[in-house]
Tab-separated table of C-alpha atoms in Angstrom:
chain	number	residue	atom	x	y	z
K	1	MET	CA	22.295	47.928	88.139
K	2	ASN	CA	18.576	48.601	89.388
K	3	LEU	CA	17.668	44.870	90.614
K	4	ARG	CA	14.295	44.770	91.606
K	5	PHE	CA	10.789	41.734	91.141
K	6	PRO	CA	9.039	42.792	88.505
K	7	THR	CA	5.066	41.800	90.059
K	8	LYS	CA	4.838	38.100	87.860
K	9	PRO	CA	1.756	38.852	85.129
K	10	SER	CA	-2.006	38.070	85.477
K	11	ARG	CA	-4.715	37.787	82.888
K	12	PRO	CA	-8.284	36.580	82.452
K	13	VAL	CA	-7.980	33.430	79.967
K	14	SER	CA	-11.114	33.157	77.972
K	15	LEU	CA	-11.000	29.352	76.008
K	16	GLN	CA	-12.839	29.922	72.931
K	17	PRO	CA	-13.258	26.881	70.142
K	18	ASP	CA	-11.402	28.872	67.808
K	19	ILE	CA	-9.581	31.211	69.803
K	20	ALA	CA	-6.430	32.618	68.185
K	21	VAL	CA	-4.561	31.931	71.649
K	22	THR	CA	-1.384	32.895	71.827
K	23	ALA	CA	0.749	30.665	73.839
K	24	GLY	CA	3.338	32.638	75.951
K	25	HIS	CA	4.453	35.120	77.425
K	26	ASP	CA	0.598	36.330	77.188
K	27	GLY	CA	-1.545	33.290	76.854
K	28	LEU	CA	-1.297	29.939	78.115
K	29	SER	CA	1.137	27.956	79.385
K	30	ALA	CA	0.913	24.720	77.843
K	31	ALA	CA	-1.057	22.482	80.111
K	32	ASP	CA	-3.797	25.197	79.805
K	33	ILE	CA	-3.749	24.578	76.234
K	34	ALA	CA	-3.728	20.767	76.126
K	35	ARG	CA	-6.296	20.850	78.660
K	36	ALA	CA	-8.103	23.015	76.624
K	37	VAL	CA	-7.983	21.232	73.325
K	38	THR	CA	-8.897	18.215	75.385
K	39	GLY	CA	-11.891	19.673	76.573
K	40	ARG	CA	-13.013	20.659	72.808
K	41	LYS	CA	-13.319	24.376	73.734
K	42	MET	CA	-10.232	25.302	71.594
K	43	SER	CA	-8.582	23.158	68.442
K	44	ALA	CA	-5.245	21.978	67.761
K	45	LEU	CA	-5.256	23.316	64.775
K	46	GLY	CA	-6.927	26.979	65.888
K	47	VAL	CA	-4.518	26.259	68.369
K	48	THR	CA	-1.371	25.487	65.442
K	49	GLU	CA	-2.404	28.206	62.965
K	50	ALA	CA	-2.045	31.185	65.546
K	51	ALA	CA	1.883	29.341	66.473
K	52	LEU	CA	2.794	28.750	62.906
K	53	ALA	CA	1.326	33.588	62.826
K	54	ARG	CA	3.711	34.120	65.310
K	55	ILE	CA	6.224	32.712	64.156
K	56	ALA	CA	5.759	34.692	60.729
K	57	LYS	CA	5.259	37.415	62.734
K	58	HIS	CA	8.513	37.794	65.606
K	59	ASP	CA	10.608	35.388	63.489
K	60	SER	CA	12.969	37.757	62.143
K	61	VAL	CA	13.349	39.282	65.104
K	62	LEU	CA	14.424	36.553	67.128
K	63	ASN	CA	16.116	34.090	64.281
K	64	ALA	CA	15.082	31.543	66.099
K	65	PHE	CA	14.015	29.175	63.294
K	66	THR	CA	15.398	27.218	60.634
K	67	ASP	CA	12.923	25.724	59.111
K	68	VAL	CA	9.139	25.321	60.270
K	69	THR	CA	7.560	22.079	58.915
K	70	ALA	CA	3.891	23.979	58.603
K	71	ASP	CA	2.284	21.724	56.392
K	72	ARG	CA	3.553	18.787	58.515
K	73	ALA	CA	1.546	20.762	62.279
K	74	ARG	CA	-1.153	20.963	60.462
K	75	ALA	CA	-1.726	17.603	59.701
K	76	LYS	CA	-0.633	16.609	63.136
K	77	ALA	CA	-3.044	19.067	64.475
K	78	ARG	CA	-5.884	17.692	62.940
K	79	ALA	CA	-5.084	14.228	64.022
K	80	VAL	CA	-5.101	15.304	67.142
K	81	ASP	CA	-9.054	16.890	66.943
K	82	ALA	CA	-9.861	14.019	64.524
K	83	ALA	CA	-8.646	11.695	67.429
K	84	ILE	CA	-10.707	13.541	70.372
K	85	ALA	CA	-13.661	14.356	68.474
K	86	ALA	CA	-13.914	10.269	68.506
K	87	GLY	CA	-13.415	9.917	71.616
K	88	GLU	CA	-10.125	8.962	71.859
K	89	SER	CA	-8.084	9.860	74.503
K	90	ALA	CA	-5.314	12.747	72.701
K	91	GLY	CA	-2.233	12.447	75.732
K	92	PRO	CA	-1.280	15.152	77.692
K	93	LEU	CA	0.591	17.590	75.366
K	94	ALA	CA	-2.603	17.608	73.199
K	95	GLY	CA	-2.110	20.334	70.514
K	96	VAL	CA	0.281	21.826	72.295
K	97	PRO	CA	3.130	22.646	69.236
K	98	PHE	CA	6.579	22.420	70.234
K	99	ALA	CA	9.899	23.308	68.347
K	100	VAL	CA	13.323	21.642	68.170
K	101	LYS	CA	17.009	22.502	68.262
K	102	ASN	CA	18.509	21.618	64.899
K	103	LEU	CA	20.397	18.521	65.583
K	104	PHE	CA	17.603	16.472	66.590
K	105	ASP	CA	16.827	14.037	63.617
K	106	VAL	CA	13.014	16.103	61.755
K	107	ARG	CA	11.878	13.507	58.713
K	108	GLY	CA	11.624	14.406	55.825
K	109	LEU	CA	14.709	17.806	56.999
K	110	PRO	CA	18.577	17.342	56.579
K	111	THR	CA	19.697	17.566	60.070
K	112	ARG	CA	21.544	20.838	60.269
K	113	ALA	CA	23.481	20.533	64.359
K	114	GLY	CA	23.562	24.266	62.703
K	115	SER	CA	26.789	23.726	60.401
K	116	LYS	CA	26.669	25.081	56.602
K	117	ILE	CA	28.619	21.146	55.714
K	118	ASN	CA	25.884	19.443	57.753
K	119	ARG	CA	23.333	20.568	54.488
K	120	ASP	CA	24.209	18.229	51.931
K	121	LEU	CA	23.390	15.609	54.263
K	122	ALA	CA	19.861	13.388	52.995
K	123	PRO	CA	16.921	14.295	54.825
K	124	SER	CA	16.239	12.063	58.259
K	125	PRO	CA	14.699	8.404	57.725
K	126	ARG	CA	13.020	9.362	60.426
K	127	ASP	CA	11.995	11.132	63.443
K	128	ALA	CA	14.436	11.496	66.757
K	129	THR	CA	12.917	9.377	69.801
K	130	LEU	CA	12.516	12.422	71.827
K	131	ILE	CA	10.007	14.163	68.680
K	132	GLU	CA	8.424	10.570	68.686
K	133	ARG	CA	7.766	11.683	72.693
K	134	MET	CA	6.326	14.685	72.574
K	135	GLU	CA	4.352	13.576	69.618
K	136	ALA	CA	3.192	10.695	71.731
K	137	ALA	CA	2.176	12.492	73.881
K	138	GLY	CA	-0.289	15.221	71.331
K	139	ALA	CA	2.646	17.628	70.858
K	140	VAL	CA	2.556	20.128	67.378
K	141	LEU	CA	6.276	19.693	65.568
K	142	VAL	CA	6.228	23.214	64.248
K	143	GLY	CA	9.726	23.655	63.763
K	144	ALA	CA	13.683	23.465	64.489
K	145	LEU	CA	15.877	25.460	65.651
K	146	ASN	CA	18.752	27.966	65.690
K	147	MET	CA	22.090	27.113	67.176
K	148	GLY	CA	25.437	26.897	67.284
K	149	GLU	CA	27.864	25.945	64.903
K	150	TYR	CA	27.987	21.462	66.391
K	151	ALA	CA	27.140	22.378	69.424
K	152	TYR	CA	30.139	24.015	70.466
K	153	ASP	CA	29.218	27.641	71.473
K	154	PHE	CA	27.738	29.451	74.501
K	155	THR	CA	26.892	32.120	72.826
K	156	GLY	CA	23.791	31.463	70.470
K	157	GLU	CA	25.960	33.733	67.723
K	158	ASN	CA	26.305	31.266	64.774
K	159	VAL	CA	27.713	32.645	61.230
K	160	HIS	CA	26.385	30.866	58.892
K	161	ASP	CA	21.942	31.200	60.074
K	162	GLY	CA	22.947	34.490	61.771
K	163	PRO	CA	22.530	35.385	65.064
K	164	SER	CA	19.636	34.809	67.244
K	165	ARG	CA	18.529	37.216	69.677
K	166	ASN	CA	17.674	37.781	73.360
K	167	PRO	CA	13.593	38.438	73.237
K	168	HIS	CA	14.619	41.122	76.328
K	169	ASP	CA	16.403	43.092	74.058
K	170	VAL	CA	17.977	42.324	70.435
K	171	THR	CA	21.044	43.729	70.921
K	172	ARG	CA	21.779	40.379	73.507
K	173	MET	CA	22.795	37.297	72.868
K	174	THR	CA	20.178	33.888	73.084
K	175	GLY	CA	23.514	31.966	75.032
K	176	GLY	CA	24.294	28.785	73.431
K	177	SER	CA	24.799	26.258	72.208
K	178	SER	CA	20.794	25.745	72.169
K	179	GLY	CA	20.024	29.531	71.761
K	180	GLY	CA	17.398	29.423	69.451
K	181	SER	CA	15.068	27.715	71.815
K	182	GLY	CA	15.937	29.793	74.275
K	183	GLY	CA	14.840	32.634	72.089
K	184	ALA	CA	11.774	30.552	70.914
K	185	VAL	CA	10.188	29.984	74.408
K	186	GLY	CA	11.860	32.845	75.890
K	187	GLY	CA	9.752	35.298	72.726
K	188	GLY	CA	6.639	32.845	73.445
K	189	LEU	CA	6.435	31.720	69.873
K	190	VAL	CA	6.064	28.111	71.211
K	191	PRO	CA	5.722	27.280	74.998
K	192	ILE	CA	8.026	24.013	74.919
K	193	ALA	CA	11.123	23.710	72.744
K	194	LEU	CA	13.543	21.291	72.842
K	195	GLY	CA	17.839	21.657	73.473
K	196	SER	CA	20.779	19.901	74.009
K	197	ASP	CA	23.592	20.082	76.867
K	198	THR	CA	27.293	19.672	76.953
K	199	ASN	CA	28.068	21.853	78.554
K	200	GLY	CA	25.980	24.086	79.549
K	201	SER	CA	23.628	24.599	76.305
K	202	ILE	CA	19.995	24.292	78.593
K	203	ARG	CA	21.010	26.288	80.956
K	204	VAL	CA	22.503	29.284	79.969
K	205	PRO	CA	20.121	30.284	77.231
K	206	SER	CA	17.781	29.930	80.124
K	207	SER	CA	19.314	32.239	81.934
K	208	PHE	CA	19.586	34.550	79.741
K	209	CYS	CA	16.303	33.975	77.835
K	210	GLY	CA	14.256	34.428	81.672
K	211	ILE	CA	13.347	31.003	80.815
K	212	PHE	CA	12.759	27.290	83.122
K	213	GLY	CA	15.869	24.465	81.137
K	214	LEU	CA	16.628	21.273	82.153
K	215	LYS	CA	19.142	19.107	81.939
K	216	PRO	CA	18.625	15.665	83.446
K	217	THR	CA	20.737	13.473	84.498
K	218	TYR	CA	23.302	11.447	82.159
K	219	GLY	CA	21.057	8.938	80.682
K	220	ARG	CA	17.884	9.842	81.521
K	221	LEU	CA	16.705	11.000	78.711
K	222	SER	CA	17.938	8.688	74.494
K	223	ARG	CA	20.093	11.183	71.914
K	224	ALA	CA	19.336	8.888	69.938
K	225	ARG	CA	18.413	10.046	66.356
K	226	SER	CA	20.573	13.531	67.478
K	227	PHE	CA	23.539	14.907	66.531
K	228	PRO	CA	27.068	14.272	68.451
K	229	PHE	CA	28.588	16.952	69.959
K	230	VAL	CA	30.676	14.612	72.629
K	231	ALA	CA	29.823	11.661	73.498
K	232	SER	CA	30.000	10.863	76.833
K	233	PHE	CA	28.251	14.912	78.163
K	234	ASP	CA	25.254	14.981	75.216
K	235	HIS	CA	22.110	15.609	77.194
K	236	LEU	CA	18.869	16.220	75.451
K	237	GLY	CA	16.622	18.329	77.527
K	238	PRO	CA	13.117	20.642	77.740
K	239	PHE	CA	13.080	24.350	77.306
K	240	ALA	CA	9.376	26.073	79.035
K	241	ARG	CA	8.296	28.732	80.489
K	242	SER	CA	6.761	27.390	84.156
K	243	VAL	CA	8.017	24.473	86.205
K	244	GLY	CA	4.518	22.311	84.571
K	245	ASP	CA	5.040	22.673	81.652
K	246	LEU	CA	8.783	21.272	82.315
K	247	ALA	CA	7.503	18.004	84.044
K	248	LEU	CA	5.610	18.119	81.239
K	249	ALA	CA	7.593	17.533	78.363
K	250	TYR	CA	9.982	15.160	80.512
K	251	ASP	CA	7.346	13.200	81.832
K	252	ALA	CA	6.401	12.185	78.277
K	253	MET	CA	10.096	11.569	76.819
K	254	GLN	CA	11.164	9.328	79.608
K	255	GLY	CA	11.702	5.781	79.831
K	256	PRO	CA	14.309	3.877	78.582
K	257	ASP	CA	15.392	2.996	74.698
K	258	PRO	CA	17.981	0.346	72.916
K	259	ASP	CA	17.744	2.490	70.211
K	260	ASP	CA	20.796	5.470	73.008
K	261	ALA	CA	23.528	3.072	74.805
K	262	ALA	CA	24.167	5.709	77.235
K	263	CYS	CA	19.859	5.487	78.368
K	264	THR	CA	18.795	3.997	81.591
K	265	ALA	CA	17.646	1.296	81.497
K	266	ARG	CA	15.090	3.062	84.853
K	267	PRO	CA	11.621	2.654	83.884
K	268	ALA	CA	10.272	6.055	83.786
K	269	GLU	CA	9.523	8.014	87.076
K	270	PRO	CA	6.537	10.484	86.025
K	271	VAL	CA	7.327	14.361	88.374
K	272	THR	CA	4.768	15.921	87.416
K	273	ALA	CA	2.248	14.645	90.163
K	274	LEU	CA	4.674	15.108	92.715
K	275	LEU	CA	5.778	18.962	92.145
K	276	ALA	CA	2.996	19.839	94.983
K	277	GLN	CA	5.399	17.605	97.579
K	278	ASP	CA	6.406	20.363	99.904
K	279	ILE	CA	10.397	20.679	100.150
K	280	GLY	CA	10.574	21.278	104.316
K	281	ASN	CA	12.132	18.468	104.638
K	282	LEU	CA	14.414	18.767	102.218
K	283	ARG	CA	18.445	19.398	103.151
K	284	ILE	CA	19.631	22.800	100.504
K	285	ALA	CA	23.179	24.188	100.714
K	286	ILE	CA	24.575	26.846	98.657
K	287	ALA	CA	27.816	26.227	96.828
K	288	GLY	CA	30.360	28.569	98.386
K	289	GLY	CA	33.660	28.945	97.518
K	290	TYR	CA	34.708	29.412	93.268
K	291	PHE	CA	30.507	28.919	92.595
K	292	GLN	CA	30.579	32.450	95.023
K	293	THR	CA	33.631	34.563	93.388
K	294	ASN	CA	33.438	33.655	89.183
K	295	VAL	CA	30.359	35.862	89.757
K	296	PHE	CA	28.269	39.770	88.678
K	297	PRO	CA	27.263	41.361	91.937
K	298	GLU	CA	23.054	40.345	89.220
K	299	ALA	CA	23.977	36.252	89.845
K	300	LYS	CA	24.720	36.995	93.902
K	301	GLU	CA	21.530	38.788	94.057
K	302	ALA	CA	19.677	35.957	91.953
K	303	VAL	CA	21.522	32.980	93.441
K	304	ALA	CA	21.265	35.281	96.704
K	305	ARG	CA	17.003	35.349	96.794
K	306	VAL	CA	16.943	31.427	95.233
K	307	ALA	CA	18.984	30.641	98.805
K	308	ARG	CA	16.344	32.818	101.125
K	309	ALA	CA	13.431	31.670	99.454
K	310	LEU	CA	14.391	27.366	99.828
K	311	GLY	CA	16.329	28.475	103.632
K	312	ALA	CA	19.196	27.785	101.879
K	313	ALA	CA	21.453	28.985	104.778
K	314	ARG	CA	23.853	25.808	104.767
K	315	THR	CA	26.965	27.209	102.117
K	316	ILE	CA	28.585	24.397	101.028
K	317	GLU	CA	32.393	23.517	99.492
K	318	ILE	CA	32.281	21.627	95.755
K	319	PRO	CA	35.625	20.222	95.275
K	320	GLU	CA	38.047	21.042	92.892
K	321	ALA	CA	35.788	22.632	90.516
K	322	ALA	CA	37.796	24.546	88.780
K	323	ARG	CA	39.513	21.810	87.759
K	324	ALA	CA	36.407	20.105	86.847
K	325	ARG	CA	35.674	22.937	83.957
K	326	ALA	CA	39.158	22.347	82.748
K	327	ALA	CA	38.962	18.500	82.532
K	328	ALA	CA	35.597	18.800	81.399
K	329	TYR	CA	37.082	21.343	78.689
K	330	VAL	CA	39.905	19.013	77.193
K	331	ILE	CA	37.764	16.146	77.655
K	332	THR	CA	34.917	18.416	74.981
K	333	THR	CA	37.413	19.403	72.966
K	334	SER	CA	38.796	16.120	72.502
K	335	GLU	CA	35.887	13.695	71.953
K	336	GLY	CA	34.543	16.408	68.966
K	337	ALA	CA	37.951	17.434	67.374
K	338	SER	CA	37.625	13.128	66.956
K	339	LEU	CA	34.500	13.063	65.912
K	340	HIS	CA	35.331	15.458	63.163
K	341	LEU	CA	38.006	14.748	61.687
K	342	ASP	CA	37.338	13.567	58.590
K	343	ARG	CA	35.065	16.808	58.070
K	344	LEU	CA	38.155	19.119	59.437
K	345	ARG	CA	40.200	16.981	56.693
K	346	ASN	CA	37.822	17.354	53.889
K	347	ARG	CA	36.230	20.756	53.845
K	348	PRO	CA	37.918	23.754	56.774
K	349	ASN	CA	36.551	26.833	54.807
K	350	ASP	CA	32.990	25.745	55.798
K	351	PHE	CA	32.855	26.351	59.652
K	352	ASP	CA	32.391	28.886	61.315
K	353	PRO	CA	36.865	29.897	61.589
K	354	ALA	CA	36.603	30.002	65.804
K	355	VAL	CA	35.295	26.560	65.530
K	356	ARG	CA	37.172	25.298	63.272
K	357	ASP	CA	40.601	26.005	65.290
K	358	ARG	CA	39.018	25.158	69.088
K	359	LEU	CA	38.459	21.303	66.829
K	360	LEU	CA	42.089	21.818	65.811
K	361	ALA	CA	43.208	22.598	68.749
K	362	GLY	CA	41.139	20.180	70.730
K	363	ALA	CA	43.282	16.984	67.923
K	364	MET	CA	46.292	18.107	68.655
K	365	ILE	CA	45.424	17.374	72.722
K	366	PRO	CA	48.517	14.671	73.666
K	367	ALA	CA	46.454	11.361	74.810
K	368	PRO	CA	48.198	11.564	78.585
K	369	LEU	CA	46.237	14.273	79.699
K	370	VAL	CA	42.862	13.000	78.315
K	371	ASP	CA	43.449	9.936	80.156
K	372	ARG	CA	44.213	12.097	83.070
K	373	ALA	CA	41.143	13.966	82.855
K	374	GLN	CA	38.881	11.041	82.887
K	375	LYS	CA	40.547	9.609	86.439
K	376	PHE	CA	39.904	12.768	87.835
K	377	ARG	CA	36.145	12.956	86.464
K	378	ARG	CA	35.625	9.613	88.632
K	379	TRP	CA	37.483	10.880	91.846
K	380	TYR	CA	35.372	14.295	91.367
K	381	ARG	CA	31.837	12.342	91.356
K	382	ALA	CA	32.900	10.144	94.479
K	383	ARG	CA	33.564	13.561	95.617
K	384	VAL	CA	30.672	14.998	94.758
K	385	LEU	CA	28.418	12.634	95.424
K	386	GLU	CA	29.211	12.305	99.086
K	387	ILE	CA	28.442	16.043	99.493
K	388	PHE	CA	24.940	14.583	98.945
K	389	ARG	CA	25.131	11.944	101.802
K	390	SER	CA	23.593	15.211	104.058
K	391	VAL	CA	22.437	17.844	101.316
K	392	ASP	CA	19.185	17.092	98.786
K	393	VAL	CA	19.922	20.252	97.335
K	394	ILE	CA	22.829	22.320	96.364
K	395	VAL	CA	21.989	26.578	94.763
K	396	ALA	CA	25.042	27.744	92.275
K	397	PRO	CA	24.644	30.073	90.060
K	398	ALA	CA	24.035	29.201	85.981
K	399	THR	CA	25.484	32.190	84.460
K	400	PRO	CA	28.577	34.492	85.924
K	401	CYS	CA	26.037	37.732	84.289
K	402	VAL	CA	23.306	38.734	82.050
K	403	ALA	CA	23.356	37.598	79.025
K	404	PRO	CA	26.550	40.533	76.997
K	405	LYS	CA	25.721	41.543	73.921
K	406	LEU	CA	25.747	40.276	70.951
K	407	GLY	CA	30.136	40.583	69.305
K	408	GLN	CA	31.115	41.183	72.770
K	409	ALA	CA	33.945	39.664	73.055
K	410	THR	CA	35.457	40.505	76.520
K	411	PHE	CA	33.861	41.108	80.040
K	412	VAL	CA	36.325	41.333	83.101
K	413	LEU	CA	35.393	39.232	85.554
K	414	ASP	CA	37.146	39.402	89.752
K	415	GLY	CA	39.417	42.360	87.596
K	416	VAL	CA	41.036	40.383	84.831
K	417	GLU	CA	39.772	41.270	81.464
K	418	LEU	CA	38.027	37.189	79.876
K	419	PRO	CA	36.864	36.338	76.806
K	420	VAL	CA	33.375	36.441	76.717
K	421	ARG	CA	31.919	32.693	74.566
K	422	ALA	CA	34.810	30.794	76.853
K	423	ASN	CA	34.265	32.147	80.311
K	424	ILE	CA	30.157	31.665	79.951
K	425	GLY	CA	30.195	28.536	80.953
K	426	ILE	CA	32.311	28.502	84.101
K	427	HIS	CA	29.302	27.640	86.625
K	428	THR	CA	27.367	24.885	84.727
K	429	GLN	CA	30.626	22.571	83.299
K	430	PRO	CA	31.738	21.294	86.194
K	431	ILE	CA	28.072	19.851	86.535
K	432	SER	CA	27.271	17.815	82.945
K	433	PHE	CA	30.784	17.517	83.744
K	434	ILE	CA	29.472	14.423	85.962
K	435	GLY	CA	25.743	14.155	84.510
K	436	LEU	CA	24.038	15.937	88.064
K	437	PRO	CA	20.171	16.770	86.782
K	438	VAL	CA	19.697	20.148	86.567
K	439	VAL	CA	16.900	22.783	86.677
K	440	ALA	CA	17.458	26.658	85.781
K	441	VAL	CA	14.921	28.755	86.456
K	442	PRO	CA	14.809	32.177	86.200
K	443	VAL	CA	15.373	35.185	88.223
K	444	PRO	CA	13.762	38.535	86.973
K	445	LEU	CA	15.823	40.801	87.611
K	446	GLU	CA	15.841	44.305	85.965
K	447	PRO	CA	16.585	45.250	83.223
K	448	MET	CA	17.769	41.483	82.571
K	449	PRO	CA	16.420	37.897	83.494
K	450	ILE	CA	19.159	35.350	85.192
K	451	GLY	CA	19.070	31.937	86.309
K	452	VAL	CA	20.112	29.901	88.875
K	453	GLN	CA	20.279	25.939	89.692
K	454	ILE	CA	18.287	23.947	91.226
K	455	ILE	CA	21.140	20.593	91.192
K	456	ALA	CA	19.705	17.164	92.461
K	457	ALA	CA	22.007	14.462	93.383
K	458	PRO	CA	22.204	11.573	89.793
K	459	TRP	CA	17.849	10.487	89.018
K	460	ARG	CA	16.475	12.939	91.448
K	461	GLU	CA	15.111	15.883	88.804
K	462	ASP	CA	11.709	15.232	91.319
K	463	ILE	CA	14.096	16.904	93.741
K	464	ALA	CA	15.116	19.751	92.040
K	465	LEU	CA	11.574	20.208	90.039
K	466	ARG	CA	9.583	20.272	93.807
K	467	ALA	CA	12.068	23.291	94.577
K	468	ALA	CA	11.994	24.350	91.042
K	469	TYR	CA	7.581	24.623	91.819
K	470	THR	CA	8.017	25.759	95.537
K	471	LEU	CA	10.200	28.540	94.434
K	472	GLU	CA	7.580	29.691	91.550
K	473	ARG	CA	5.001	29.094	93.104
K	474	ALA	CA	6.289	32.162	95.785
K	475	GLY	CA	6.584	34.561	92.960
K	476	VAL	CA	10.098	34.283	93.359
K	477	VAL	CA	11.456	32.662	89.777
K	478	CYS	CA	9.658	33.100	86.981
K	479	ALA	CA	9.280	33.846	83.311
K	480	PRO	CA	9.108	37.240	82.754
K	481	PRO	CA	6.590	39.088	79.682
K	482	PRO	CA	9.647	39.681	76.664
K	483	ARG	CA	9.934	42.839	76.120
K	484	ALA	CA	11.439	43.300	72.808
K	485	LEU	CA	8.723	42.264	71.100
């Protein structure tokens, strides 16, 4: 494989009031849009119409959206324009289109969670907290996005809605379970999308689709009014095409929420103003051992380039990472099965058979084994937190390979043929297992991008984002233009 950096495209940007702006690979960032809308150089309604036109034009190829909320989006955009015309603040994301994984409650829509069964639910009476906070910041919701059934997926291949397709090669996976989120942002349909990450479902699509993704610290962002998978692992977070946009969305969504028992009581800790701070004093290390032996050459190359750019010469060992992955699997499948027992009893034939079988297997895991996994989790968390006494950032692969082909069942990893679906998340699971904050950054290799994890200690999203911003400014990481559109 020929591994090289393409140059990051740049072009002069016109900010005329009625421009058919293309937010995405050949257009404006979320920050650009918000500045232009706030400055009345373009209208929120014009931006929204352009986003809806992009979706109509390209989504038949990408299959990222399951629902397009056009009327709602136009109404919100008109409200943003009216507020600005009246001299009021419209928020830091004024007029920015965004979309959400369809496990977020969206007022007026049943919350599909990628399933056939949930389509029979009544429409949600209220939006998820994170949607409310994005819209309070001026963002405009344009739709809900395709995902793996009940979030139990790493490939983005949904049997009910069809697979989401990679914007760089539509014969390849987007990754999952937030596949539509990755495809929509990677394909330039929207500048920001929201997804969920239980074992890697933000970081895997970020890696395969060549975009930035943030899995915050467990409990940092509210999960209220989103469909759960594994409550003790579930995180919600943003995708974007730049670190600045990722930080803007993250800042807009922070804050305590009594509707989510796991949400921290810590006050919001905005990061956007901190991104340009020098990182010269940060202690940065490379994850060794397990994280260096289970990778294809392109993943090794991506980690090496990021490590060199950050000046990381030290390699550290994360103890028992393989066991952490195994324990994460035990807890995931057991807790997931418990959530779905009634559906498994009453509507087994309406599941994706592969998801159903994994959940049924989880229902049969002995309780003592789950207890052992939870005890190990506490031990493992303590050992990893010890590492962060002498390290600020850990660099690790996000995925072992670039995006596999749709329908690909196996790959050969370290000389062993393994199932793709079960092994895409081998490097993400040991990290989300203990809720650490991670920024996935895209290294634009040829012919396909691949992601690297920038991992920090709990509640230090600011450090991970600052490191990612430094890499972006240096041109080491960037979201490449979608090659398939």
